[in-house]
PDB file of C-alpha atoms in Angstrom:
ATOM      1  CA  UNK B   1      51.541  85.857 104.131  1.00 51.00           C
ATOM      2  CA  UNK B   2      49.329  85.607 101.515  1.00 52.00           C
ATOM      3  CA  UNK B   3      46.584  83.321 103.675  1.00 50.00           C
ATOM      4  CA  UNK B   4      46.231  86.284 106.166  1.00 50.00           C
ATOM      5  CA  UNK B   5      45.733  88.534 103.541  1.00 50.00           C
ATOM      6  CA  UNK B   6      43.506  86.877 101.365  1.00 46.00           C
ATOM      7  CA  UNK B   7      41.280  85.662 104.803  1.00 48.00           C
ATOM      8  CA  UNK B   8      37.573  85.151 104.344  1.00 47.00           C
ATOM      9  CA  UNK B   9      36.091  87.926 106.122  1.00 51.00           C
ATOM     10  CA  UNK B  10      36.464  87.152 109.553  1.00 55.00           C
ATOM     11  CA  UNK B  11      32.471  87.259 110.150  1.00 52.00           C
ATOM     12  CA  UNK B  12      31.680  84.963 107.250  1.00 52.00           C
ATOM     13  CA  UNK B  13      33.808  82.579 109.318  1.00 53.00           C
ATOM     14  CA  UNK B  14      31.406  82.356 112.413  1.00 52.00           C
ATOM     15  CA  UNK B  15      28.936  81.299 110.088  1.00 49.00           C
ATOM     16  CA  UNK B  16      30.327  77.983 110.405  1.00 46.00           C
ATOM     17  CA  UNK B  17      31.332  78.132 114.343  1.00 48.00           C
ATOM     18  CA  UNK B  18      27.906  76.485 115.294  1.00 47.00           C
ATOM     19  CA  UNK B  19      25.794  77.482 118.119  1.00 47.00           C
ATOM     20  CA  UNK B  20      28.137  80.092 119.607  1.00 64.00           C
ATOM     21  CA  UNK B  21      26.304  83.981 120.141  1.00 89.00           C
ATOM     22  CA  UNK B  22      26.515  87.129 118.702  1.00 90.00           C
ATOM     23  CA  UNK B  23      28.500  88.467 121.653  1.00 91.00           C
ATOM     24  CA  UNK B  24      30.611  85.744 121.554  1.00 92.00           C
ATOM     25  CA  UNK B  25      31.011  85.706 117.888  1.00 92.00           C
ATOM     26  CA  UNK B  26      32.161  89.613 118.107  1.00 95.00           C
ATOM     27  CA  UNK B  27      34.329  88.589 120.547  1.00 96.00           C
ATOM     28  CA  UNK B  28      36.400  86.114 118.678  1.00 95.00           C
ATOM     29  CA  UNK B  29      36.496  88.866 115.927  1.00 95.00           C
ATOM     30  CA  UNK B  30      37.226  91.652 117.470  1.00 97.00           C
ATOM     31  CA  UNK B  31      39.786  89.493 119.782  1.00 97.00           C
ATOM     32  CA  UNK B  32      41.713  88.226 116.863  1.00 96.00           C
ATOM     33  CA  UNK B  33      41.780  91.420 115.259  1.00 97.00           C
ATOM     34  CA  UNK B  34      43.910  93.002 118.101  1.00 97.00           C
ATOM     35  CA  UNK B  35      46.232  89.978 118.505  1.00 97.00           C
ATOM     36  CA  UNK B  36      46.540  89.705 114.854  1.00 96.00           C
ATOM     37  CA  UNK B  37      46.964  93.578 114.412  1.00 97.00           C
ATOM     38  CA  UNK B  38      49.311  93.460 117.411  1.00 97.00           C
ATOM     39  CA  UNK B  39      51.198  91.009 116.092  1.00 96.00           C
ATOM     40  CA  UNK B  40      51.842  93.026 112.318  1.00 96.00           C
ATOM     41  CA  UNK B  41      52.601  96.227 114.434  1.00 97.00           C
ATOM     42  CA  UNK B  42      55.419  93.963 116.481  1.00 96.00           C
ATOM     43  CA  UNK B  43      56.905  93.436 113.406  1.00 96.00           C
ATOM     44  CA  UNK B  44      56.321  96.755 111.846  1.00 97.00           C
ATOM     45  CA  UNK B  45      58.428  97.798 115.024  1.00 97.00           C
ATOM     46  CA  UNK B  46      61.253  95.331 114.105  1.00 96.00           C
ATOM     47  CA  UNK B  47      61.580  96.797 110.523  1.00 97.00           C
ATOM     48  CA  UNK B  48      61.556 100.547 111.714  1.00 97.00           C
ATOM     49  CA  UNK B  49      64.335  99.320 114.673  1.00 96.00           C
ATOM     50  CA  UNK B  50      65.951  98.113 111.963  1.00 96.00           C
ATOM     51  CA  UNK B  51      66.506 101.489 110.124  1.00 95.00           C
ATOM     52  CA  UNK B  52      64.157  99.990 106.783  1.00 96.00           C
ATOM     53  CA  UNK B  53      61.389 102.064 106.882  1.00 96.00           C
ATOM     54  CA  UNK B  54      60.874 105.628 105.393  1.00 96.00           C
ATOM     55  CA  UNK B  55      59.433 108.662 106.950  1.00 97.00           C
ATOM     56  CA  UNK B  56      56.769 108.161 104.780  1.00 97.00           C
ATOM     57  CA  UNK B  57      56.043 105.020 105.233  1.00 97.00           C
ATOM     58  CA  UNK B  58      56.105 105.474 109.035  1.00 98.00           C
ATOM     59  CA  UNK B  59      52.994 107.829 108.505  1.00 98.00           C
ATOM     60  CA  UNK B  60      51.838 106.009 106.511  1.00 98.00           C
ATOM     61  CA  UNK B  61      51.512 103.383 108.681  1.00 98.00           C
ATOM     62  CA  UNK B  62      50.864 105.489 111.720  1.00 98.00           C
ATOM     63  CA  UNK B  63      47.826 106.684 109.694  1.00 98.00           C
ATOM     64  CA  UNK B  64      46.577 103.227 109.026  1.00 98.00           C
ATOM     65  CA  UNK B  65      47.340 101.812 112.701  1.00 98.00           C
ATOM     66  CA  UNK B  66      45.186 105.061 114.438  1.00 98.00           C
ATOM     67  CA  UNK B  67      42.396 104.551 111.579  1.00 98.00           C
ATOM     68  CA  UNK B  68      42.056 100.897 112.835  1.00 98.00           C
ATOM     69  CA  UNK B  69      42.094 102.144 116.548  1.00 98.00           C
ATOM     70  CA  UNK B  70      39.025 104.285 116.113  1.00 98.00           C
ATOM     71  CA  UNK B  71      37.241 101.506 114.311  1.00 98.00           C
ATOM     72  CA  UNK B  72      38.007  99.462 117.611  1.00 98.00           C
ATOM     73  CA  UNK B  73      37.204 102.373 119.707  1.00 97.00           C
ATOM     74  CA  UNK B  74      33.360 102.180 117.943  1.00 97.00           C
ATOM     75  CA  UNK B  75      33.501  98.708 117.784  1.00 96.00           C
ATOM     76  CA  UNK B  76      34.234  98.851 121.699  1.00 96.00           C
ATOM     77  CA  UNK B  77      31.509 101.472 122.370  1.00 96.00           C
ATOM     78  CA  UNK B  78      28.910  99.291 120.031  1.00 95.00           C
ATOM     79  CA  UNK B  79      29.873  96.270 121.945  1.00 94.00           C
ATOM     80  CA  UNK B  80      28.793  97.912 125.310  1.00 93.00           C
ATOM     81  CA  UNK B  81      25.568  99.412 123.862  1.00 93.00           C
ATOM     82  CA  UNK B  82      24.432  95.605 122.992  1.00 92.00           C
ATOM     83  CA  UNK B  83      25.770  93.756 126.032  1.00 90.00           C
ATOM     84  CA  UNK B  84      23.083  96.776 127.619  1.00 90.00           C
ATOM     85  CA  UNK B  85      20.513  95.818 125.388  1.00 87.00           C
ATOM     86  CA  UNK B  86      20.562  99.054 124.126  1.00 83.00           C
ATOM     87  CA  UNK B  87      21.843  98.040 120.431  1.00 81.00           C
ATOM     88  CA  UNK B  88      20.809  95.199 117.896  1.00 82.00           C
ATOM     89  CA  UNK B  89      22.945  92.912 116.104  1.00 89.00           C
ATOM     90  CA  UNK B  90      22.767  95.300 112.740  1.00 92.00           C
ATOM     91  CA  UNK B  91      25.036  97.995 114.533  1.00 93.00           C
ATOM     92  CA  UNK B  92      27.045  95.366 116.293  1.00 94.00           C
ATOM     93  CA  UNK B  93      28.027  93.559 112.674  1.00 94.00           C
ATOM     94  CA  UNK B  94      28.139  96.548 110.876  1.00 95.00           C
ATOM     95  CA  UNK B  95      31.083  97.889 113.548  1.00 95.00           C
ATOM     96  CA  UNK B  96      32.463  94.178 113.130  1.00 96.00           C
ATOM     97  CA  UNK B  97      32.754  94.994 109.598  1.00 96.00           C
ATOM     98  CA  UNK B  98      34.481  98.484 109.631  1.00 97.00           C
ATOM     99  CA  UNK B  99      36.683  96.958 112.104  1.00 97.00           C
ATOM    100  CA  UNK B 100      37.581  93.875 109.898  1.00 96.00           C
ATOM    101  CA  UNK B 101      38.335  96.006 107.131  1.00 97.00           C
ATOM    102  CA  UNK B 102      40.495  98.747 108.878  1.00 97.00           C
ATOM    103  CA  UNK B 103      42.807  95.295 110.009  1.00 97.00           C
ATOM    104  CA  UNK B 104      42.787  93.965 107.070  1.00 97.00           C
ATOM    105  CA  UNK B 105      44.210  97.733 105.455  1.00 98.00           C
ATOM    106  CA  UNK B 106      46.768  97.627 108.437  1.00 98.00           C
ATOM    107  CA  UNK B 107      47.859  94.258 107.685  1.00 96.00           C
ATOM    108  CA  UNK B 108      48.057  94.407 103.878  1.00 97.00           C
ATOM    109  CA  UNK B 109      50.149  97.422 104.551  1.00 98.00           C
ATOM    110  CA  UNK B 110      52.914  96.491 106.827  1.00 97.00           C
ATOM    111  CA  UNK B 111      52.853  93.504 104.642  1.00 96.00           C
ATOM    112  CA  UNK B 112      53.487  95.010 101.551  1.00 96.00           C
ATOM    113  CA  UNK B 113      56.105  97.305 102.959  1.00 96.00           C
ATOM    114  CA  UNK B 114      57.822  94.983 104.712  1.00 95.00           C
ATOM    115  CA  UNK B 115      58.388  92.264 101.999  1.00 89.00           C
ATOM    116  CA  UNK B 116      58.867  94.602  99.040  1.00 76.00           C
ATOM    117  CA  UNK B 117      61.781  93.969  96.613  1.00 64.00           C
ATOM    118  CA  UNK B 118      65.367  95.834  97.380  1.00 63.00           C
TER     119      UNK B 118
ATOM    120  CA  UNK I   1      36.950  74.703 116.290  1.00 73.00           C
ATOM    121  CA  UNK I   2      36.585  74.639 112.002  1.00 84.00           C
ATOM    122  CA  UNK I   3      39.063  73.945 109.839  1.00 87.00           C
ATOM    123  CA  UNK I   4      39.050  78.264 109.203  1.00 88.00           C
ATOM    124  CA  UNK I   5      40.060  78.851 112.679  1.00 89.00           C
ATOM    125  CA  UNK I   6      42.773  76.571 112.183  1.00 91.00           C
ATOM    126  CA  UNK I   7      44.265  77.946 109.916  1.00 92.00           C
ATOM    127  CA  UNK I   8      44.185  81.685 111.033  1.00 90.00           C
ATOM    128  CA  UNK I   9      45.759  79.927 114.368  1.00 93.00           C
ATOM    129  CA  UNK I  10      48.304  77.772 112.411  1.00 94.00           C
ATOM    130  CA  UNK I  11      49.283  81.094 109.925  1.00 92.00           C
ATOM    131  CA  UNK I  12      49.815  83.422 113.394  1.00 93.00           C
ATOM    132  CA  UNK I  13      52.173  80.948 114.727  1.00 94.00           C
ATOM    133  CA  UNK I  14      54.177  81.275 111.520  1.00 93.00           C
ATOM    134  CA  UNK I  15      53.782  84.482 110.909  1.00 92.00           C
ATOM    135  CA  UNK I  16      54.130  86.138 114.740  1.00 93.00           C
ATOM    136  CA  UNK I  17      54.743  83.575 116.798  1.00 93.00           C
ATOM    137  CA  UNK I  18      53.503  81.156 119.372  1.00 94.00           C
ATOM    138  CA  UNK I  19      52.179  84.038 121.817  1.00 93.00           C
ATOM    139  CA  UNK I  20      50.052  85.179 119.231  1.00 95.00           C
ATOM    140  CA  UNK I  21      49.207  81.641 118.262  1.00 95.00           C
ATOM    141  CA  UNK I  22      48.410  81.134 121.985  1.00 95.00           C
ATOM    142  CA  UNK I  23      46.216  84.141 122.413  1.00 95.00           C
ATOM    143  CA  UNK I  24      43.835  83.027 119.723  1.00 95.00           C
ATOM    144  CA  UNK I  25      43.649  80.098 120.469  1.00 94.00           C
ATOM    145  CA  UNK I  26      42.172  81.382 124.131  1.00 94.00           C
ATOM    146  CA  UNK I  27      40.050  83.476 122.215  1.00 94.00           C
ATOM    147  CA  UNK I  28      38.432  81.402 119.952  1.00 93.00           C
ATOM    148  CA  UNK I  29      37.849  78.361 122.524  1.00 92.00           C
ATOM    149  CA  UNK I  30      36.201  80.844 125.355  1.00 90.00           C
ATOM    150  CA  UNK I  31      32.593  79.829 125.624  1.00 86.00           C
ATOM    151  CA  UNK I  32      31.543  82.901 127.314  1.00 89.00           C
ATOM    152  CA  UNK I  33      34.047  86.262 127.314  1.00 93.00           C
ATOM    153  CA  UNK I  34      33.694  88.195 130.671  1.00 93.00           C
ATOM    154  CA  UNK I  35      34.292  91.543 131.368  1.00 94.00           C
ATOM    155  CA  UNK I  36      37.268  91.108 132.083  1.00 95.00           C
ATOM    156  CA  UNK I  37      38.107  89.072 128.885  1.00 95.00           C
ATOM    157  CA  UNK I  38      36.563  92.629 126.571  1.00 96.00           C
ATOM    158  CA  UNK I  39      38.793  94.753 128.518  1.00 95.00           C
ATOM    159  CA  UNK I  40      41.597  92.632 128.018  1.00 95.00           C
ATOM    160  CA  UNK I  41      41.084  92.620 123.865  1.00 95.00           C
ATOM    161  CA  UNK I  42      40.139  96.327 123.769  1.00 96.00           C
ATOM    162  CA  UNK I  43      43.208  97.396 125.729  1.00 95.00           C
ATOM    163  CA  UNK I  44      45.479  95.662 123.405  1.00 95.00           C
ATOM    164  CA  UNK I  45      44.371  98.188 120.923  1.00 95.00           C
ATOM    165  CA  UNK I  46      44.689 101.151 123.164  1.00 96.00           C
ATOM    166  CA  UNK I  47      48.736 100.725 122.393  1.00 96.00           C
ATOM    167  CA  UNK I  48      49.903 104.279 120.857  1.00 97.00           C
ATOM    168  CA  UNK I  49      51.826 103.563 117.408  1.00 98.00           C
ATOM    169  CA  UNK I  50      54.883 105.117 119.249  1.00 97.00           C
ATOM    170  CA  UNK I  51      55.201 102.244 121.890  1.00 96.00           C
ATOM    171  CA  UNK I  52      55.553  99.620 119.149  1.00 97.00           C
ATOM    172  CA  UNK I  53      58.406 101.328 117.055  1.00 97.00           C
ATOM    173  CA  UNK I  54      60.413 102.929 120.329  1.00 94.00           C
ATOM    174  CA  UNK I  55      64.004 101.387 120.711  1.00 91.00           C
ATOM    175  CA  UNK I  56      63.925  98.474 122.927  1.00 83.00           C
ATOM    176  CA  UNK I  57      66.122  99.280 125.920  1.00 80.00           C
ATOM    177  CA  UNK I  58      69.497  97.402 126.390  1.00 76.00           C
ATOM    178  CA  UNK I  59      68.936  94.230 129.251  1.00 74.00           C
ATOM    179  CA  UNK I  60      70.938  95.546 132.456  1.00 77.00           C
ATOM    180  CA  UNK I  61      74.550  93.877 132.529  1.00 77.00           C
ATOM    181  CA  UNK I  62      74.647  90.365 134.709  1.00 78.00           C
ATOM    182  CA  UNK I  63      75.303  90.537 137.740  1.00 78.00           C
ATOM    183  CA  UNK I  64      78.835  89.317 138.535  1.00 74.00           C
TER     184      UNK I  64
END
């Protein structure tokens, strides 16, 4: 849809969330990046069941979906260094951001493969 | 919860469903994530590309 794809950055949207904290603000991003990247992946899943997708686009899908999980892998290890007090906010949003934009490749990708014309 | 929110909630529902819809929803109204609640998100993503596109497994016959 195109209101998933064409999201404000995630982060620009706990601008407006009020008094809630960094670590809580990463949460809710990183949180609805797995359920929403989850969700696109269930469906990718459906589609390849369904005999529709190429061997191509499988990898290139595959590709995408493992890019996304070392972004979270970071994000997860950047998360840990500032709940420690070992990191400051700059790594933390810049991992946000890496992260937000390897979901939003993921996304845009199953999309466009799975609603392209016969 | 902002009018964003919303609709990122309201499009997931469409778009995958009302677990999906659900999980947000828990996500974005937590005041406070535990540890717990980090490990839960993170492990979602720990799901190999393989699991999601395996065939699903036929439901064992009824039992008569």
């Amino acid at each position: 849809m195109k209101m998933l794809q064409s999201l404000v950055p995630l982060i620009a949207l706990m601008i407006f969330t009020g008094c809630a904290t960094l670590e809580t603000n990463a949460y809710r991003i990183i949180g609805s990046a797995a359920v929403l990247v989850d969700g696109a992946m269930n469906g990718w899943g459906d589609y390849v069941r369904a005999g529709k997708a190429s061997a191509t686009e499988e990898t290139q899908v595959k590709a995408t979906y493992e890019k996304y999980q070392v972004a979270m892998r970071a994000a997860r290890a950047v998360v840990g260094q500032y709940r420690a007090g070992a990191s400051d906010g700059d790594a933390l949003n810049q991992a946000l951001d890496i992260l937000d934009a390897s979901k939003n490749q993921l996304i845009t990708l199953i999309t466009a493969l799975t609603h392209k014309s016969p | 919860m902002n009018i964003g929110i919303i609709e990122i909630i309201a499009s997931a529902l469409i778009k995958y469903g009302p677990a999906a819809a659900k999980a947000l929803y828990e996500i974005f109204t937590k005041p406070a994530p535990t540890d717990a609640d980090w490990n839960k998100v993170f492990d979602l993503a720990e799901k190999s590309y393989e699991d999601y596109v395996k065939p699903v497994e036929p439901a064992p016959p009824a039992p008569v």
